[in-house]
Amino acid sequence: MGKSLDELASYFRPLAERLIKAAAAADIVVTIVSTGRTPAEQEDCLRRGTSWTRRSKHLAQPPENKSEAIDICPKELIGTKMWSPASGLWDTLGAIGKGLGLRWGGDWAAPKTDKPHFEYIHSVAI
């Protein structure tokens, strides 16, 4: 699994960079856990129970064939059990990401919440 911002679609990368910068401004230093994935890596995530879909935005997405998702974790939670899902840091990160117009996995229905996950939302023309 990739951890490089270079794996993100050009229209998503600036938002991911703003998310990371805004987190730091809120005194939350994050580490990038995942950006792009190959289909084999996605299948491995499904087997391990760290993903629930074969249509992950971490996979290459048209039109650029790059990822439209990023998983991040506060550095202070790395090494804690399941990255301390009850920590208030996740709610702060979620609010930052949603304020940038991103979809946050922390809003997904339990038990499949995915607090480290942020993804691009395409605008729909009406």
Coordinates of C-alpha atoms in Angstrom, one line a residue:
M1 CA 0.0 0.0 0.0
G2 CA 1.2 3.4 -0.9
K3 CA 1.8 6.3 1.5
S4 CA 2.8 8.9 -1.0
L5 CA 0.7 12.0 -1.8
D6 CA 1.9 11.4 -5.4
E7 CA -0.5 8.5 -5.6
L8 CA -3.5 10.9 -5.2
A9 CA -5.5 12.4 -8.0
S10 CA -4.4 15.9 -8.9
Y11 CA -7.9 17.3 -7.9
F12 CA -7.8 15.5 -4.5
R13 CA -4.2 16.0 -3.5
P14 CA -4.5 19.7 -2.6
L15 CA -7.4 18.8 -0.3
A16 CA -5.4 16.1 1.4
E17 CA -2.5 18.5 1.9
R18 CA -4.9 21.0 3.4
L19 CA -6.3 18.3 5.7
I20 CA -2.8 17.5 7.0
K21 CA -1.9 21.2 7.3
A22 CA -5.1 22.0 9.2
A23 CA -4.6 19.0 11.5
A24 CA -1.1 20.3 12.4
A25 CA -2.6 23.8 13.0
A26 CA -4.9 22.1 15.5
D27 CA -1.9 20.5 17.2
I28 CA -2.6 17.0 15.6
V29 CA 0.5 15.7 13.8
V30 CA -0.7 12.9 11.5
T31 CA 1.1 10.1 9.7
I32 CA -0.1 8.9 6.3
V33 CA -1.3 5.3 6.6
S34 CA -2.5 4.7 3.1
T35 CA -3.1 6.4 -0.2
G36 CA -3.2 4.2 -3.3
R37 CA -3.7 0.5 -3.4
T38 CA -3.4 -2.2 -6.1
P39 CA -6.3 -4.6 -6.5
A40 CA -4.3 -7.3 -4.8
E41 CA -3.6 -5.0 -1.8
Q42 CA -7.3 -4.2 -1.6
E43 CA -8.2 -7.9 -1.6
D44 CA -5.7 -8.3 1.3
C45 CA -7.4 -5.5 3.2
L46 CA -10.8 -7.3 2.6
R47 CA -9.3 -10.6 4.0
R48 CA -7.9 -8.8 7.0
G49 CA -11.1 -6.9 7.7
T50 CA -9.6 -3.5 7.3
S51 CA -11.8 -2.7 4.3
W52 CA -15.4 -3.7 3.4
T53 CA -15.7 -3.0 -0.3
R54 CA -14.1 -4.0 -3.6
R55 CA -14.9 -0.5 -4.9
S56 CA -12.5 1.4 -2.6
K57 CA -11.5 4.9 -3.5
H58 CA -7.9 3.8 -2.7
L59 CA -7.9 2.0 -6.0
A60 CA -7.1 3.8 -9.2
Q61 CA -10.1 6.0 -10.1
P62 CA -10.9 7.6 -13.4
P63 CA -10.2 9.9 -15.0
E64 CA -6.5 10.0 -13.8
N65 CA -6.3 6.4 -12.5
K66 CA -5.1 7.6 -9.1
S67 CA -6.5 7.3 -5.6
E68 CA -9.3 9.5 -4.3
A69 CA -8.8 8.5 -0.7
I70 CA -6.3 8.9 2.1
D71 CA -6.1 7.2 5.5
I72 CA -4.3 9.2 8.3
C73 CA -3.7 8.7 12.0
P74 CA -2.6 11.0 14.7
K75 CA 1.0 10.1 15.5
E76 CA 0.3 10.0 19.2
L77 CA -2.3 7.2 18.6
I78 CA 0.0 5.0 16.5
G79 CA 0.8 1.9 18.6
T80 CA -2.4 2.2 20.7
K81 CA -5.0 -0.5 20.5
M82 CA -6.9 0.0 17.2
W83 CA -5.6 3.6 17.2
S84 CA -7.9 4.5 20.1
P85 CA -11.1 4.9 18.2
A86 CA -12.8 6.7 21.2
S87 CA -10.1 9.5 21.2
G88 CA -11.5 13.0 20.6
L89 CA -8.7 13.6 18.1
W90 CA -10.7 11.6 15.6
D91 CA -13.7 13.9 15.9
T92 CA -11.5 16.9 15.4
L93 CA -9.9 15.4 12.3
G94 CA -13.4 14.4 11.0
A95 CA -14.6 18.0 11.4
I96 CA -11.6 19.3 9.6
G97 CA -12.0 17.0 6.7
K98 CA -15.7 17.5 6.4
G99 CA -15.1 21.3 6.5
L100 CA -12.9 20.8 3.4
G101 CA -15.7 19.0 1.7
L102 CA -14.4 15.5 2.1
R103 CA -16.3 12.4 3.1
W104 CA -15.2 11.0 6.4
G105 CA -15.3 7.3 7.2
G106 CA -16.0 8.1 10.9
D107 CA -19.6 9.0 9.8
W108 CA -20.2 5.5 8.4
A109 CA -22.6 3.2 10.3
A110 CA -21.1 1.1 13.1
P111 CA -19.4 -1.3 13.3
K112 CA -17.8 -0.4 10.0
T113 CA -16.7 3.1 10.9
D114 CA -13.3 4.0 9.4
K115 CA -12.1 7.1 11.3
P116 CA -8.7 7.3 9.5
H117 CA -10.4 7.5 6.1
F118 CA -11.1 10.6 4.0
E119 CA -12.2 10.6 0.4
Y120 CA -13.0 12.9 -2.4
I121 CA -16.6 13.7 -3.2
H122 CA -17.4 14.4 -6.9
S123 CA -19.9 17.2 -7.5
V124 CA -23.0 16.2 -9.3
A125 CA -24.4 18.7 -11.8
I126 CA -28.1 19.3 -11.6

